[in-house]
Amino acid sequence: MTRIVPFELVDAVLVECGTVQQRLRKLPARVIVYLLLAAALFEDCGYREVWRKLTGALVGLPLVKVTATALRHARCRLGIRPMRALFDVLRGPVCAIRTTGARWKGLLVVAIDGTHLDVADDEAVRAKLGKGSNQHTAASGYPQVMLVALVACGTRADIDAVFGPRKPGESVLGRRLTRSLTSGMIVLLDRGFSSNPFLTTVAAAGADFLARLSSGRKPPVLAIYADGSFLSRIGDIEVRVIICEITIATSAGRRTGAYRLATTLLDHRTHPAFDLVRLYHERWEVESAYFEIKKSMLGRRVLRSRTWPGIAQEIYALLTAYQVIRIAIADAAQASGADPDRC
């Protein structure tokens, strides 16, 4: 952790955010940053137990005694900005030019998708986020934060992430990620992100996309190419549409479905339809990233915090700790010549 997130980096972030303590405290701001990062790695513990894990090897040294209240006050003093700034420093594709599987025909392969994180069912949090509902009840389950991430498929690293209430929806929230889209990227998108406004926003950022269209879309056929794809238009964007059949095999059996993929890569000679269909399978890497965060790290637990500032601080710490792990994996893979997404 301190190799990838050294003390000097944390101190620089604290200075930039103006959150360096004004007087020497038992719990300086730098210590609380590492406490939050460690808490993301020990999600089954409360903050006092995380503190004991952090200091457990310091036998014989005169350590301060801290209470749960002191840790809570220290986290409140730190606020959200330093954890968000630290994530901003570390986020990125973490791949070199030769990283296996990171690029396709010279394009950096990325994906955008959304997921939900459960948070404590506290009255103030519920008022901000609301609760889910179903046909049996008006409100059910824990309140949830919607997290939408831009992930590098070759390394499963976070290039960017945003989060907020479930409404107005993942595609609206995800438009904020276009700040991190550039030319030289191919963005893989599921049906939830195939609306005209979202695709227009991605194209305006200079990135290419490969998106699955919903079954209700009826794009016009303007020209048919030799590989079976056809030229069409979505809003003001010229696209190629590919109709394909994809079979998914899992432990629950095999399932086959018809997919319609739209892309801004219009040349069927340099980007054949079959190659694009194979590329679309890489979209699943963003789902694997969410599995790592929600299952491997969180263990499907509810986030600890019971206030919105605390929740935001905890999510940025979780994303930062995840990114640190992916950086370490990418470094190890690069040294051995392995494919990072197999680690």
Coordinates of N, CA, C and O in Angstrom, one line a residue, residues 104 107-108 181-189 193-196 198-213 225 229-242 260-272 276 279-280:
W104 N -7.2 -3.1 -28.9 CA -7.7 -3.8 -30.0 C -7.6 -3.0 -31.3 O -8.1 -1.9 -31.3
L107 N -6.8 0.5 -30.5 CA -7.7 1.3 -29.6 C -7.7 0.7 -28.2 O -7.8 -0.5 -28.0
L108 N -7.7 1.6 -27.2 CA -7.8 1.2 -25.8 C -9.2 0.7 -25.6 O -10.2 1.4 -25.8
L181 N -13.3 10.3 -21.5 CA -13.2 9.6 -22.8 C -12.4 10.5 -23.8 O -12.5 11.7 -23.8
T182 N -11.6 9.8 -24.6 CA -10.8 10.5 -25.6 C -10.8 9.7 -26.9 O -11.2 8.5 -26.9
S183 N -10.2 10.3 -27.9 CA -10.0 9.6 -29.2 C -9.0 8.5 -28.9 O -8.1 8.6 -28.0
G184 N -9.1 7.4 -29.6 CA -8.2 6.3 -29.4 C -8.8 5.3 -28.4 O -8.1 4.3 -28.1
M185 N -10.0 5.5 -28.0 CA -10.8 4.5 -27.2 C -11.9 3.8 -28.0 O -12.5 4.5 -28.8
I186 N -12.2 2.6 -27.7 CA -13.4 1.9 -28.1 C -14.2 1.6 -26.9 O -13.7 0.8 -26.0
V187 N -15.4 2.2 -26.7 CA -16.2 2.0 -25.5 C -17.3 1.0 -25.7 O -18.1 1.1 -26.7
L188 N -17.3 -0.1 -24.9 CA -18.2 -1.2 -25.0 C -19.4 -0.8 -24.1 O -19.2 -0.5 -22.9
L189 N -20.6 -0.9 -24.6 CA -21.8 -0.5 -23.8 C -22.9 -1.5 -23.9 O -23.2 -2.1 -25.0
F193 N -27.2 1.8 -21.9 CA -26.4 3.0 -22.3 C -26.5 3.2 -23.8 O -25.7 3.9 -24.4
S194 N -27.5 2.7 -24.5 CA -27.6 2.8 -25.9 C -28.6 3.9 -26.4 O -29.0 3.9 -27.5
S195 N -29.0 4.7 -25.5 CA -30.0 5.8 -25.8 C -29.3 6.8 -26.8 O -28.0 6.9 -26.7
N196 N -30.0 7.5 -27.6 CA -29.5 8.5 -28.5 C -28.6 9.5 -27.8 O -27.5 9.8 -28.2
F198 N -27.0 9.4 -24.9 CA -25.7 8.9 -24.4 C -24.7 8.6 -25.5 O -23.5 9.0 -25.4
L199 N -25.2 8.0 -26.6 CA -24.3 7.6 -27.7 C -23.8 8.9 -28.3 O -22.6 9.0 -28.8
T200 N -24.6 9.9 -28.4 CA -24.2 11.2 -29.0 C -23.1 11.8 -28.1 O -22.1 12.4 -28.6
T201 N -23.3 11.7 -26.8 CA -22.3 12.3 -25.9 C -20.9 11.6 -26.0 O -19.9 12.2 -26.0
V202 N -20.9 10.2 -26.1 CA -19.7 9.5 -26.3 C -19.0 9.9 -27.6 O -17.8 10.1 -27.6
A203 N -19.8 9.9 -28.7 CA -19.2 10.3 -30.0 C -18.6 11.7 -30.0 O -17.6 12.0 -30.6
A204 N -19.3 12.6 -29.3 CA -18.8 14.0 -29.2 C -17.5 14.1 -28.5 O -16.7 15.0 -28.7
A205 N -17.3 13.2 -27.6 CA -16.0 13.2 -26.8 C -14.8 12.7 -27.6 O -13.7 12.7 -27.2
G206 N -15.1 12.1 -28.8 CA -14.1 11.7 -29.7 C -13.8 10.2 -29.7 O -13.0 9.7 -30.4
A207 N -14.5 9.5 -28.8 CA -14.3 8.0 -28.7 C -15.2 7.3 -29.6 O -16.3 7.7 -30.0
D208 N -14.8 6.1 -30.0 CA -15.6 5.2 -30.8 C -16.4 4.3 -29.8 O -16.0 4.2 -28.6
F209 N -17.5 3.7 -30.2 CA -18.3 2.9 -29.3 C -18.7 1.6 -30.1 O -18.8 1.6 -31.3
L210 N -19.0 0.6 -29.3 CA -19.6 -0.6 -29.7 C -20.7 -1.0 -28.7 O -20.4 -1.3 -27.6
A211 N -22.0 -0.7 -29.1 CA -23.1 -0.8 -28.1 C -24.1 -1.8 -28.6 O -24.5 -1.9 -29.8
R212 N -24.7 -2.5 -27.6 CA -25.8 -3.4 -27.9 C -27.1 -2.5 -27.9 O -27.3 -1.8 -27.0
L213 N -27.9 -2.7 -28.9 CA -29.1 -2.0 -29.0 C -30.3 -2.7 -28.4 O -30.3 -4.0 -28.4
Y225 N -23.2 -4.2 -46.3 CA -21.8 -4.5 -46.6 C -21.5 -6.0 -46.8 O -22.4 -6.8 -46.4
S229 N -22.9 -6.7 -42.2 CA -23.3 -5.5 -41.4 C -24.0 -4.5 -42.3 O -23.9 -4.6 -43.6
F230 N -24.6 -3.5 -41.8 CA -25.2 -2.5 -42.6 C -25.0 -1.1 -42.1 O -25.0 -0.9 -40.8
L231 N -25.0 -0.1 -43.0 CA -24.9 1.3 -42.6 C -26.2 1.8 -42.1 O -27.3 1.5 -42.7
S232 N -26.2 2.5 -41.0 CA -27.4 3.1 -40.5 C -27.1 4.4 -39.8 O -26.1 5.0 -39.9
R233 N -28.1 4.9 -39.1 CA -28.0 6.2 -38.4 C -28.8 6.2 -37.1 O -29.9 5.7 -37.0
I234 N -28.1 6.7 -36.1 CA -28.7 6.8 -34.7 C -28.6 8.3 -34.4 O -27.5 8.8 -34.1
G235 N -29.8 9.0 -34.4 CA -29.7 10.4 -34.2 C -28.9 11.1 -35.3 O -29.3 10.9 -36.5
D236 N -27.9 11.8 -35.0 CA -27.1 12.4 -36.0 C -25.8 11.7 -36.3 O -24.9 12.1 -37.0
I237 N -25.7 10.4 -35.8 CA -24.4 9.7 -35.9 C -24.6 8.6 -36.9 O -25.6 7.8 -36.8
E238 N -23.6 8.4 -37.8 CA -23.6 7.3 -38.7 C -23.0 6.1 -38.0 O -21.9 6.2 -37.3
V239 N -23.6 5.0 -38.1 CA -23.2 3.8 -37.4 C -23.3 2.6 -38.4 O -24.0 2.6 -39.4
R240 N -22.5 1.5 -38.0 CA -22.7 0.2 -38.6 C -23.5 -0.7 -37.6 O -23.1 -0.6 -36.4
V241 N -24.4 -1.4 -38.1 CA -25.2 -2.3 -37.2 C -24.8 -3.8 -37.6 O -24.8 -4.1 -38.8
I242 N -24.5 -4.6 -36.6 CA -24.2 -6.0 -36.8 C -25.2 -6.8 -36.1 O -25.5 -6.6 -34.9
R260 N -27.9 -7.1 -31.4 CA -27.7 -6.1 -32.5 C -26.7 -5.1 -31.9 O -27.0 -4.4 -30.9
L261 N -25.6 -5.0 -32.5 CA -24.5 -4.2 -32.1 C -24.3 -3.0 -33.0 O -24.3 -3.2 -34.3
A262 N -24.2 -1.8 -32.5 CA -24.0 -0.6 -33.3 C -22.6 0.0 -33.0 O -22.2 0.0 -31.8
T263 N -21.9 0.4 -34.0 CA -20.5 0.9 -33.8 C -20.3 2.1 -34.7 O -20.9 2.2 -35.8
T264 N -19.4 3.0 -34.3 CA -19.0 4.1 -35.1 C -17.8 3.7 -36.0 O -17.3 4.6 -36.8
L265 N -17.3 2.5 -35.9 CA -16.2 2.0 -36.8 C -16.9 1.5 -38.1 O -17.4 0.4 -38.2
L266 N -16.9 2.4 -39.1 CA -17.7 2.2 -40.3 C -17.1 1.3 -41.4 O -17.8 0.8 -42.2
D267 N -15.8 1.1 -41.4 CA -15.1 0.4 -42.4 C -15.2 -1.1 -42.2 O -14.5 -1.6 -41.2
H268 N -15.9 -1.8 -42.9 CA -16.1 -3.2 -42.7 C -14.8 -4.0 -43.1 O -14.7 -5.2 -42.8
R269 N -13.9 -3.4 -43.9 CA -12.7 -4.1 -44.2 C -11.7 -4.1 -43.1 O -11.0 -5.1 -42.9
T270 N -11.5 -2.9 -42.5 CA -10.5 -2.9 -41.4 C -11.1 -3.4 -40.1 O -10.3 -3.7 -39.2
H271 N -12.4 -3.3 -39.9 CA -13.0 -3.8 -38.7 C -14.2 -4.7 -39.0 O -15.4 -4.3 -38.9
P272 N -13.9 -6.0 -39.4 CA -14.9 -6.9 -39.8 C -15.9 -7.2 -38.7 O -15.6 -7.1 -37.5
L276 N -15.6 -7.7 -34.4 CA -16.3 -6.8 -33.5 C -17.2 -7.6 -32.5 O -17.4 -7.3 -31.3
L279 N -15.0 -9.0 -30.0 CA -14.5 -7.9 -29.1 C -15.6 -7.6 -28.1 O -15.3 -7.3 -26.9
Y280 N -16.9 -7.7 -28.4 CA -17.9 -7.3 -27.5 C -17.9 -8.2 -26.2 O -18.4 -7.7 -25.2

